[in-house]
Structure formats: C-alpha cells, structure tokens
GROMACS .gro file of C-alpha atoms in nm:
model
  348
    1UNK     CA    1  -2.122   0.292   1.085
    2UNK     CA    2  -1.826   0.195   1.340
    3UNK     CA    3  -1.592   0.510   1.419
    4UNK     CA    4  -1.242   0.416   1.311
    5UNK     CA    5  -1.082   0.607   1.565
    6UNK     CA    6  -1.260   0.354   1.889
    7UNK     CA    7  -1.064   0.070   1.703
    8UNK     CA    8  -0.733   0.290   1.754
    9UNK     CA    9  -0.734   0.079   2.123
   10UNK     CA   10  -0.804  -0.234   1.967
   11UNK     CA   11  -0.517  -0.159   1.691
   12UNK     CA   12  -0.274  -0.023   1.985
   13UNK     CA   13  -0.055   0.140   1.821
   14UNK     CA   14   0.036   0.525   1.870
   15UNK     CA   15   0.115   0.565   1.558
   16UNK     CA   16  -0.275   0.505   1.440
   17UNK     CA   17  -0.285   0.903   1.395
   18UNK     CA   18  -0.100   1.147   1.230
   19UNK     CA   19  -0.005   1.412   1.555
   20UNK     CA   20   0.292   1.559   1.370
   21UNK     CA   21   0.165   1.913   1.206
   22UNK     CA   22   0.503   1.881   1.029
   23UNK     CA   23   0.427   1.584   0.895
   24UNK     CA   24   0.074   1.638   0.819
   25UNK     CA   25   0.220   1.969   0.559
   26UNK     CA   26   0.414   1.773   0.408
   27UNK     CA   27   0.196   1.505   0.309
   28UNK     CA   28  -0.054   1.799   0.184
   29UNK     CA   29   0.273   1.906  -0.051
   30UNK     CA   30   0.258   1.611  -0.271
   31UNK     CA   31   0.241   1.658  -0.617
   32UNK     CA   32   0.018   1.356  -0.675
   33UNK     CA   33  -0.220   1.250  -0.401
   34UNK     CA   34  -0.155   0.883  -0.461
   35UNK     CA   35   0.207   0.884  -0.349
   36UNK     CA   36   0.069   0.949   0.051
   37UNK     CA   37  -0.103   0.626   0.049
   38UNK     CA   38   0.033   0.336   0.286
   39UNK     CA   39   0.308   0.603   0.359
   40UNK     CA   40   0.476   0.487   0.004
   41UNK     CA   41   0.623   0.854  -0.081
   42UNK     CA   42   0.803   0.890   0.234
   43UNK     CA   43   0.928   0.548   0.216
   44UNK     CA   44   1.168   0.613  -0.095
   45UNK     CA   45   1.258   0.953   0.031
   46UNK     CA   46   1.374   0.819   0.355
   47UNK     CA   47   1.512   0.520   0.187
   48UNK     CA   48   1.720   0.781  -0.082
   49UNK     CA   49   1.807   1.043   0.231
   50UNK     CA   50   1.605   1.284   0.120
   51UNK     CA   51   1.389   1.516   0.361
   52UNK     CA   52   1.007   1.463   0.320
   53UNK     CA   53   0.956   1.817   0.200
   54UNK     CA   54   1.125   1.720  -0.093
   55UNK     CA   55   0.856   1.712  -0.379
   56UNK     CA   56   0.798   1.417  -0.600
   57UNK     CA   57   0.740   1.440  -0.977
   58UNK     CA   58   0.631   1.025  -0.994
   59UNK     CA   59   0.325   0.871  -0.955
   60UNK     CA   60   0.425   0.536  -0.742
   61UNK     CA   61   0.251   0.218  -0.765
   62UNK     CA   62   0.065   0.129  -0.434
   63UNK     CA   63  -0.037  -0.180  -0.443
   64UNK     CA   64  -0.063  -0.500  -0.622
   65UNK     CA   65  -0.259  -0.449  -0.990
   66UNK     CA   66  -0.231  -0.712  -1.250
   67UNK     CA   67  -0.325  -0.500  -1.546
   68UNK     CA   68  -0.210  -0.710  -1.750
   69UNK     CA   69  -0.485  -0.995  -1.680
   70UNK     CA   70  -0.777  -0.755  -1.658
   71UNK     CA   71  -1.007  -0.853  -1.961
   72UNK     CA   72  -1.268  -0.554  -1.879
   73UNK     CA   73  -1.153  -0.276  -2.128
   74UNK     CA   74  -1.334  -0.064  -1.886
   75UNK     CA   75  -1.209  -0.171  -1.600
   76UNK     CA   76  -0.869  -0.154  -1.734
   77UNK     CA   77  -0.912   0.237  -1.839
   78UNK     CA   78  -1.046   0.303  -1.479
   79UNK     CA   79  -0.737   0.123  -1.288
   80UNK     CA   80  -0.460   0.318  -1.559
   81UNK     CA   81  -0.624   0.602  -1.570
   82UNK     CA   82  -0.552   0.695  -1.184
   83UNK     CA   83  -0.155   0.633  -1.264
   84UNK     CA   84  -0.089   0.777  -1.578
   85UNK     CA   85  -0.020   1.177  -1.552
   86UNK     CA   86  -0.063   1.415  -1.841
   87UNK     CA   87   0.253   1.563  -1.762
   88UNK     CA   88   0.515   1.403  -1.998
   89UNK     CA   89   0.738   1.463  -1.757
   90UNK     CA   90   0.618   1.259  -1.462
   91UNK     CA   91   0.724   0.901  -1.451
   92UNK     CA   92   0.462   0.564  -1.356
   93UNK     CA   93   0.725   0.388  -1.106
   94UNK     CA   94   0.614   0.025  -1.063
   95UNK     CA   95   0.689  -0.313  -0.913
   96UNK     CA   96   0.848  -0.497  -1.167
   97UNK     CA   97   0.931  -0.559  -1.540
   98UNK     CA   98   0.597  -0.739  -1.635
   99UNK     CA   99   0.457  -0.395  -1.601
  100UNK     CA  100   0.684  -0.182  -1.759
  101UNK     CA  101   0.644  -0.398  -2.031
  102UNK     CA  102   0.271  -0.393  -2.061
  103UNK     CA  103   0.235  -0.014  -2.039
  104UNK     CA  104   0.543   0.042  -2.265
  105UNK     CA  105   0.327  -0.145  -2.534
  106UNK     CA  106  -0.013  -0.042  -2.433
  107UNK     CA  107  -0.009   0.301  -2.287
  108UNK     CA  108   0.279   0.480  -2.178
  109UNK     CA  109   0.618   0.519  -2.212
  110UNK     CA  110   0.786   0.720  -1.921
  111UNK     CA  111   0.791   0.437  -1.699
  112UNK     CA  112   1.054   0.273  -1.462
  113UNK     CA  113   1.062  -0.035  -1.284
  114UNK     CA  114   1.156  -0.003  -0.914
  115UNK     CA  115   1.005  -0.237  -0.747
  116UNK     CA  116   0.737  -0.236  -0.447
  117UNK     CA  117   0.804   0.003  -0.203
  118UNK     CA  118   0.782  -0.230   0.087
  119UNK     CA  119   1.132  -0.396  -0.020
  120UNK     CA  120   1.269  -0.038   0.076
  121UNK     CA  121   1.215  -0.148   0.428
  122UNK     CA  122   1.469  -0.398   0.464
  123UNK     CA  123   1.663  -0.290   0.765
  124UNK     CA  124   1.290  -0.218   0.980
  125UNK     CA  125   1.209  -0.591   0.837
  126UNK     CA  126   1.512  -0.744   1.019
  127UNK     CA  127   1.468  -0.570   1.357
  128UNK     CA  128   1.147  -0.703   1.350
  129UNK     CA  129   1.244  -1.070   1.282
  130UNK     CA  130   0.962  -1.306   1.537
  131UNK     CA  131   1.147  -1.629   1.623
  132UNK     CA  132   0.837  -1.743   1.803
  133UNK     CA  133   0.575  -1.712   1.526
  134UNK     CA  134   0.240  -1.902   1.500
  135UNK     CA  135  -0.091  -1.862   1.420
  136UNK     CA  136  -0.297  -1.700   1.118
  137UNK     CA  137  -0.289  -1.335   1.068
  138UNK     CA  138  -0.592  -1.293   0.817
  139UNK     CA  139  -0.717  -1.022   0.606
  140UNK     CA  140  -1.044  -1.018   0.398
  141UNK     CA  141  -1.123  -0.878   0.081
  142UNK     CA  142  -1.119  -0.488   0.159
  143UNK     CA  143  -1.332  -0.192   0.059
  144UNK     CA  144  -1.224   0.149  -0.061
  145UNK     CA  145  -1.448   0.458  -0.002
  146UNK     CA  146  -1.565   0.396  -0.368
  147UNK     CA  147  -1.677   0.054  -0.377
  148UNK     CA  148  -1.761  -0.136  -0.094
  149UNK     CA  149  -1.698  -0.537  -0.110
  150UNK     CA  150  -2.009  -0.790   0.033
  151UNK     CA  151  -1.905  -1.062   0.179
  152UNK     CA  152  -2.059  -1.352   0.415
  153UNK     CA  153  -1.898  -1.273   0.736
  154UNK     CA  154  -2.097  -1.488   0.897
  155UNK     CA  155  -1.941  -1.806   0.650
  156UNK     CA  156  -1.600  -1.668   0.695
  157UNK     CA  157  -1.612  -1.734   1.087
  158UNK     CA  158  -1.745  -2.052   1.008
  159UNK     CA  159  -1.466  -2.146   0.796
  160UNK     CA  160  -1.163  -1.983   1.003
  161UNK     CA  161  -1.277  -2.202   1.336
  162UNK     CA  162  -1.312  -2.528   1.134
  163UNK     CA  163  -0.917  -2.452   1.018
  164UNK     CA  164  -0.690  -2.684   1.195
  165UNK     CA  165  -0.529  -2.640   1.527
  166UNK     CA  166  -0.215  -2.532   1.365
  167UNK     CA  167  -0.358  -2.240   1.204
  168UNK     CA  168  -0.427  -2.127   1.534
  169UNK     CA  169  -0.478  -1.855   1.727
  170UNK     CA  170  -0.622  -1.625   1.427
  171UNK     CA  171  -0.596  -1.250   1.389
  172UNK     CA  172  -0.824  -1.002   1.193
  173UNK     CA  173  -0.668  -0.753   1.018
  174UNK     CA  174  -0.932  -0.514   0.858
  175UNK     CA  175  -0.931  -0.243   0.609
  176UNK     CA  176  -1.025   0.131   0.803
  177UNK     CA  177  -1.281   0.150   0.540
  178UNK     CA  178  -1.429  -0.155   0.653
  179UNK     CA  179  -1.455  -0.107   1.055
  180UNK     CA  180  -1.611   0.254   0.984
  181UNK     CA  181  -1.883   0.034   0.777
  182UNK     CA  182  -1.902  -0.173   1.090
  183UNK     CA  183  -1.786  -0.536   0.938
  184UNK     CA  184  -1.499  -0.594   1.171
  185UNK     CA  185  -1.868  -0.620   1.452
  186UNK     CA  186  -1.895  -1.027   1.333
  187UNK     CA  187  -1.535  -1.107   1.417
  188UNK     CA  188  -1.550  -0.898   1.761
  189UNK     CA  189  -1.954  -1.048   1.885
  190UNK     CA  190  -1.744  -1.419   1.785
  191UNK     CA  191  -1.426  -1.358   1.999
  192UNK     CA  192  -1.165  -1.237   1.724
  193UNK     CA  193  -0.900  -0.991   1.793
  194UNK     CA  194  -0.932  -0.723   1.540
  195UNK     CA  195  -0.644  -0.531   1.413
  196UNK     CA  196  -0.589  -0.253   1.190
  197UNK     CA  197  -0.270  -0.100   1.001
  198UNK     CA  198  -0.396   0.222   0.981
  199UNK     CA  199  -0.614   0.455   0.748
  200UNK     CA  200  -0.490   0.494   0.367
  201UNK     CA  201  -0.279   0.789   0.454
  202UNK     CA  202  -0.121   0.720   0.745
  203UNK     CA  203   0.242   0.744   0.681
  204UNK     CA  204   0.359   0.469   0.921
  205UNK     CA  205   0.105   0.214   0.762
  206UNK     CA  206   0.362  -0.027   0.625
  207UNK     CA  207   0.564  -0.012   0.895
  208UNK     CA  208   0.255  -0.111   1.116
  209UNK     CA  209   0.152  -0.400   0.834
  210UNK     CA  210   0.514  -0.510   0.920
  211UNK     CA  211   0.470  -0.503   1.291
  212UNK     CA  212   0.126  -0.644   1.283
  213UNK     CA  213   0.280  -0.975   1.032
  214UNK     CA  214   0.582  -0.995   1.229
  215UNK     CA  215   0.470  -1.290   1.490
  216UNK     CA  216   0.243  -1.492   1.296
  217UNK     CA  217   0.369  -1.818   1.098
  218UNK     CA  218   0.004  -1.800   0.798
  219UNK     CA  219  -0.148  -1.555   0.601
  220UNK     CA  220  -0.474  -1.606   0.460
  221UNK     CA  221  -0.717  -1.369   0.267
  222UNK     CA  222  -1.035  -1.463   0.025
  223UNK     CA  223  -0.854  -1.279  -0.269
  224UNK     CA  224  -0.603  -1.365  -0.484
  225UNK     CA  225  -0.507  -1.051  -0.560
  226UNK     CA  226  -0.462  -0.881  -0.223
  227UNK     CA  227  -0.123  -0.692  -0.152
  228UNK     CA  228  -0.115  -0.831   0.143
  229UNK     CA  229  -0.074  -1.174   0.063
  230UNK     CA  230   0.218  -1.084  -0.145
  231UNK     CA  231   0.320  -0.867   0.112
  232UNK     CA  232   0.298  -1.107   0.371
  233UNK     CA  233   0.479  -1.412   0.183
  234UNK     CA  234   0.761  -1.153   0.134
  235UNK     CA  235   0.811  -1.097   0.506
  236UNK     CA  236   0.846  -1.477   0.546
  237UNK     CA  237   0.471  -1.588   0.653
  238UNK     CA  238   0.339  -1.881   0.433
  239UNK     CA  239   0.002  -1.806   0.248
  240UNK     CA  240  -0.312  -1.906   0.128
  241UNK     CA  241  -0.647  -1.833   0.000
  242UNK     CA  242  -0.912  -1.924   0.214
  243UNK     CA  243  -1.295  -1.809   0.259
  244UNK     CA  244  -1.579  -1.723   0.104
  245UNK     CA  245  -1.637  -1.547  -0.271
  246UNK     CA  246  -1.637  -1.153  -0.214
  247UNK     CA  247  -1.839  -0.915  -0.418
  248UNK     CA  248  -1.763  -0.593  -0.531
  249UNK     CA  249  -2.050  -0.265  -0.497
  250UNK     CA  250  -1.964   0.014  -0.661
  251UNK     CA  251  -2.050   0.339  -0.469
  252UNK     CA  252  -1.898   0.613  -0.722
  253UNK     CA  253  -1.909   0.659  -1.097
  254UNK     CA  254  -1.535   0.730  -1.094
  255UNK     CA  255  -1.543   0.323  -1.018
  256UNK     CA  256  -1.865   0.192  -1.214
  257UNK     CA  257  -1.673  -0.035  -1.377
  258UNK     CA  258  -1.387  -0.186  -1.138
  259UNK     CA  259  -1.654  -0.391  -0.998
  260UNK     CA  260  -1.677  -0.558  -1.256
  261UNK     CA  261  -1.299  -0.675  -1.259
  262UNK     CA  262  -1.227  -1.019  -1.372
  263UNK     CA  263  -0.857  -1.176  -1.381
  264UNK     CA  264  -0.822  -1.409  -1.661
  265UNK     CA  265  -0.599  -1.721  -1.705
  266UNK     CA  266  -0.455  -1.597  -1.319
  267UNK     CA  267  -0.100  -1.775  -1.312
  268UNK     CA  268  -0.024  -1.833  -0.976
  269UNK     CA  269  -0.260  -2.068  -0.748
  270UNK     CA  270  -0.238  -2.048  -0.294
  271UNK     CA  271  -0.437  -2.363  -0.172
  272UNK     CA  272  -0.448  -2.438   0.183
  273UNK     CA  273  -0.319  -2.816   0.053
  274UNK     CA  274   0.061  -2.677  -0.038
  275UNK     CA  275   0.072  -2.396   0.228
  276UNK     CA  276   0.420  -2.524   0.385
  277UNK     CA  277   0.559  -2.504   0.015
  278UNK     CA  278   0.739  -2.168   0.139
  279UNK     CA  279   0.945  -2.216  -0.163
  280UNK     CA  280   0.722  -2.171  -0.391
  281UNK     CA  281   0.568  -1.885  -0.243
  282UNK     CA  282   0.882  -1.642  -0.188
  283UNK     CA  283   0.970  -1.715  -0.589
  284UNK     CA  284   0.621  -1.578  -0.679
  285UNK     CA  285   0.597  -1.272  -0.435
  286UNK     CA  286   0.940  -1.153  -0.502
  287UNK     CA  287   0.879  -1.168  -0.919
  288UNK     CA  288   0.575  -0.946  -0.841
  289UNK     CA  289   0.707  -0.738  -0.594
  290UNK     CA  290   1.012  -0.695  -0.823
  291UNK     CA  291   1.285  -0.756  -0.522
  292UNK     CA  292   1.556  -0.853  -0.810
  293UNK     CA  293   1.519  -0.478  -0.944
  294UNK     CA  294   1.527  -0.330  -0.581
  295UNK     CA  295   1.794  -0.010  -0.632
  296UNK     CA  296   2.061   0.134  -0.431
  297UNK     CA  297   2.032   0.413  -0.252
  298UNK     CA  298   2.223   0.602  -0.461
  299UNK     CA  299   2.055   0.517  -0.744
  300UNK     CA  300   1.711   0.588  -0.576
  301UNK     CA  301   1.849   0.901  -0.417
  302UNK     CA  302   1.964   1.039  -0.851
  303UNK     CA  303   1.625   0.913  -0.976
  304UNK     CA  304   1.413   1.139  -0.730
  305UNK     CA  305   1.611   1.423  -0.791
  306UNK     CA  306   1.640   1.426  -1.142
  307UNK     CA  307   1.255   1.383  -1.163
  308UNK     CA  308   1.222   1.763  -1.089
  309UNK     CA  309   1.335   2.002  -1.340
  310UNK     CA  310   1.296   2.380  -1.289
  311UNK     CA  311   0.949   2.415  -1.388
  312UNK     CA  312   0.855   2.164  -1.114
  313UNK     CA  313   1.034   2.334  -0.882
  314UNK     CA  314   0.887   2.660  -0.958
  315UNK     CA  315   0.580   2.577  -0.966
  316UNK     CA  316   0.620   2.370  -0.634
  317UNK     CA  317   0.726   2.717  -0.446
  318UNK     CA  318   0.437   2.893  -0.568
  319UNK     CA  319   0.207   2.635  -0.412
  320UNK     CA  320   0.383   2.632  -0.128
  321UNK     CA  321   0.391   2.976  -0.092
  322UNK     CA  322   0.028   2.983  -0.129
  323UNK     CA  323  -0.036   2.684   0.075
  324UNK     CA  324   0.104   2.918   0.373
  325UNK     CA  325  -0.133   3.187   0.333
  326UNK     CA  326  -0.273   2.978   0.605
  327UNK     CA  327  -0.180   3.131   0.919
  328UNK     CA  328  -0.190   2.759   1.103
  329UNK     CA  329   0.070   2.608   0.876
  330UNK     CA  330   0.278   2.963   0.779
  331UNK     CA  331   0.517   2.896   1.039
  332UNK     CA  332   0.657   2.553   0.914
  333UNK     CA  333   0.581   2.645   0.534
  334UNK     CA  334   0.847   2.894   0.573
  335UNK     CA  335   1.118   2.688   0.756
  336UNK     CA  336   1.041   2.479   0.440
  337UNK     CA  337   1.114   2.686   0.228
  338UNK     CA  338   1.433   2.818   0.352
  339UNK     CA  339   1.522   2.437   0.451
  340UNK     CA  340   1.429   2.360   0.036
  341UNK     CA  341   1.645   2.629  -0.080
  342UNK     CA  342   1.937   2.480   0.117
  343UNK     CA  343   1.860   2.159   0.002
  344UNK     CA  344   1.880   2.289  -0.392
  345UNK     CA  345   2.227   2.512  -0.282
  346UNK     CA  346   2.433   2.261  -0.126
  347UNK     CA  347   2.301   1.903  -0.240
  348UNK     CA  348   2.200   1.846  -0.616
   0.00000   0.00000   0.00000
C-alpha cells in the first residue's frame, strides 16, 4: 500500500493538506458528514457569503448518480439510502430536475434542485481559462474505501500510448484511494505523470480538479458515469470513454450490493470517433449538472438560512459546546460561538 501523502510532491500542490486548525473544526461541525466531501459544503457557503461555521441542515449531492437508471433494487436502496435523512426537516439538494423528479415519485419529497456544486465556481473557472491547452488529462475508474475497482492497468497503458499523437502528452489523475492501494505504481514504472486532486475531504479539492483540467484540450476515463467526465466537459475539455472494462470489489457490507450496479438503457454515448463534437458534449453535461437551474446568490444565501430553524440551531450549540470540551480546539470553538451569535443578531 502506497502512502498518499509521498504523492503530495508528485500532486504539487500546497493545498494537498488541510494545515488550517480553523478549518479543520469547522469541517468536524457539519451536520451531515457527506457535505465535506470534494469541499462541496463550503462551496455554497462561500458562494451565498456565509462564514463556514455556519451549519448546514441539507444533505448535498456529491457527485454524479443516475438513480434513475439503476435496475438493482438493492443497489438503488444502498446509493439513496446515504442521502435521504430521517429528519423531515433536512432537504436532498441535487443537480438537476431529472432527480427531483425521480425521488419526488419514488422516495422523498423535501427535495430541491440546485444544481452541481461545481457551477458555483464560476468566477475561479474564468481566472483559470488555459489558452494553450493540449493533451489528455485521464482519470480511471476510482475506488472508495468500501469497494475497491480491478482493473487491467497493464491494458490501459497499452491503449493510452497507441492513442494518436494529438491526444498527446497524457496525464494521470488518480483517486487518493487508489495511490494508497498502490495502482497509480503502473503509470509511474511506464513514464506517466501522476496527479491527484486531493483526498475526499479536502476542502480545496474542486478547486484543484479545476486547476489540474485547466491546460489540457481531452478528457478520457473507462466509465461512463464518472463525475469527472461531466465535470471536465463542463470546464470546456472534450471527452471520451476510453480503456478497459473496470470491476467493482466490494470491501464492506454497507456496499455489498453497489458492486453490482448496472445502468440500463444509458442515454448518452462518448466515443473517441465524435470527440471534437464539443457541441454535443456541453448540451449533455450542463442538463446533468443542472447549469440552467444554477441560483443567485441571494437566492442561495435565503435557502441556507432558512434550512435551520431553532431546534437546529440549538441543538448545533450544544454540540459545539461539547465539541470544545477539547482543550486543543476550545479556543476557536468559542470565537465560534460568539462569531455565530453575531451572525444570528445582526444578519438573518
């Protein structure tokens, strides 16, 4: 197993770790683990104005899920159940009307379409505009620490040198979870550069999947599904699906089932034949990622407020006041706290 934190020099970025102990406590604040991943709860605070102490009644989408096309029953339960709260009170915010629609029928009704959190990042986006672009940037099928994914490294260097010259120079991007299981070794022994956003909840990770996109002209992956094609099209690269079939290990019970995921009657289609059909490509990733929906930030800012009623907030306080009792983080809990209180006094 690869330590993630020797591929810190390889990723280059200072931002790889979390140093800021401010930062850090706030993260631990969340009111749903989910909304640190990629950095996606700080994202629509920043985005609304709001400090990053401010708590979050929501459970945010993360990533790209087409429950709608899963035809596992199981595997459906097992991807919903991580979103959907028991608290009536907490909203599912997701990327785009297709899904509102599908849980509003299925499963849930406090649900509000706000599209993907990256499209919050407009203004970093433009100062980050490459005029020189080229090359692939490419990122494989990915692991979680639940399930791992197999897949023939070995045929997927084969494959990326036989691309054509325009395709090249080629960039790895790899999962965390995947250089700490030691797959990014193939790429590296064979002369790739290997890259890495960041772990899942490093708060600048979108920002450095922005930065890492920013100078390449492709984007390639070996699943249809990946956010980061999506992602990727949406910054402006153009994108297809290239390598070999991945398969999916389950390592957890809380997962026995996603493994067996299988997309039926997928709509949308990336071959390598109509990869300059940009056109095409845009359409598709902004209907997913819901860019038509994207909201002001006013209207951001009065939806993340009025997600916390008094209970929440109550009950937010007492953690934190608990959270304090140790004596590493007791000095910043408190300036939290009094910073909160000023918050509630002068600006909802």
């Amino acid at each position: 197993m690869q330590d993630y934190e020797k591929f810190i020099c390889i990723d280059n970025r200072k931002k790889a770790k979390i140093n800021n102990k401010y930062l850090r406590f706030c993260q631990q604040l969340e009111y749903w683990d989910g909304n640190t991943f990629y950095g996606i709860g700080n994202i629509l605070k920043k985005y609304a104005g709001l400090p990053l102490f401010f708590p979050l009644n929501f459970r945010i989408q993360h990533g790209m899920v087409f429950f709608d096309l899963l035809n596992s029953p199981q595997s459906l339960k097992e991807n919903t159940d991580f979103y959907i709260s028991q608290d009536i009170n907490c909203k599912f915010l997701v990327f785009n009307e297709k899904l509102n629609k599908f849980f509003r029928n299925n499963y849930y009704e406090n649900i509000r379409t706000i599209g993907a959190p990256i499209i919050y990042l407009e203004e970093y986006i433009k100062s980050k505009i490459d005029s020189e672009k080229k090359g692939t940037i490419v990122f494989p099928h990915h692991g979680i620490e639940q399930i791992d994914v197999i897949i023939d490294y070995n045929e997927y260097i084969e494959k990326l040198c036989n691309l054509p010259p325009k395709f090249h120079p080629i960039t790895i991007c790899m999962h965390y979870i995947d250089i700490q299981r030691g797959y990014a070794n193939p790429f590296l022994e064979n002369g790739f550069k290997v890259i890495c956003n960041g772990n899942l909840r490093n708060p600048y990770f979108l920002y450095n999947f922005i930065d890492n996109c920013s100078s390449f002209e492709y984007v390639t992956t070996n699943k249809i599904t990946s956010s980061a094609l999506y992602y990727a099209i949406f910054l402006g690269l153009k994108g297809f699906i290239y390598g070999p079939d991945s398969k999916m290990k389950s390592l957890s019970t809380l997962y026995s089932n996603s493994v067996q995921e299988i997309i039926k009657d997928f709509p949308y289609e990336f071959p390598i034949t109509s990869v300059e059909d940009y056109q095409r490509q845009i359409e598709i990733s902004q209907k997913e990622l819901g860019v038509n929906i994207r909201l002001s930030k006013k209207e951001m800012r009065s939806l993340l407020i009025r997600g916390i009623s008094i209970e929440f907030i109550m009950n937010y306080l007492f953690f934190v006041v608990n959270f304090i009792s140790n004596q590493s983080f007791k000095k910043i809990g408190i300036e939290i706290l009094i910073r909160f209180k000023n918050f509630l006094t002068h600006f909802i």
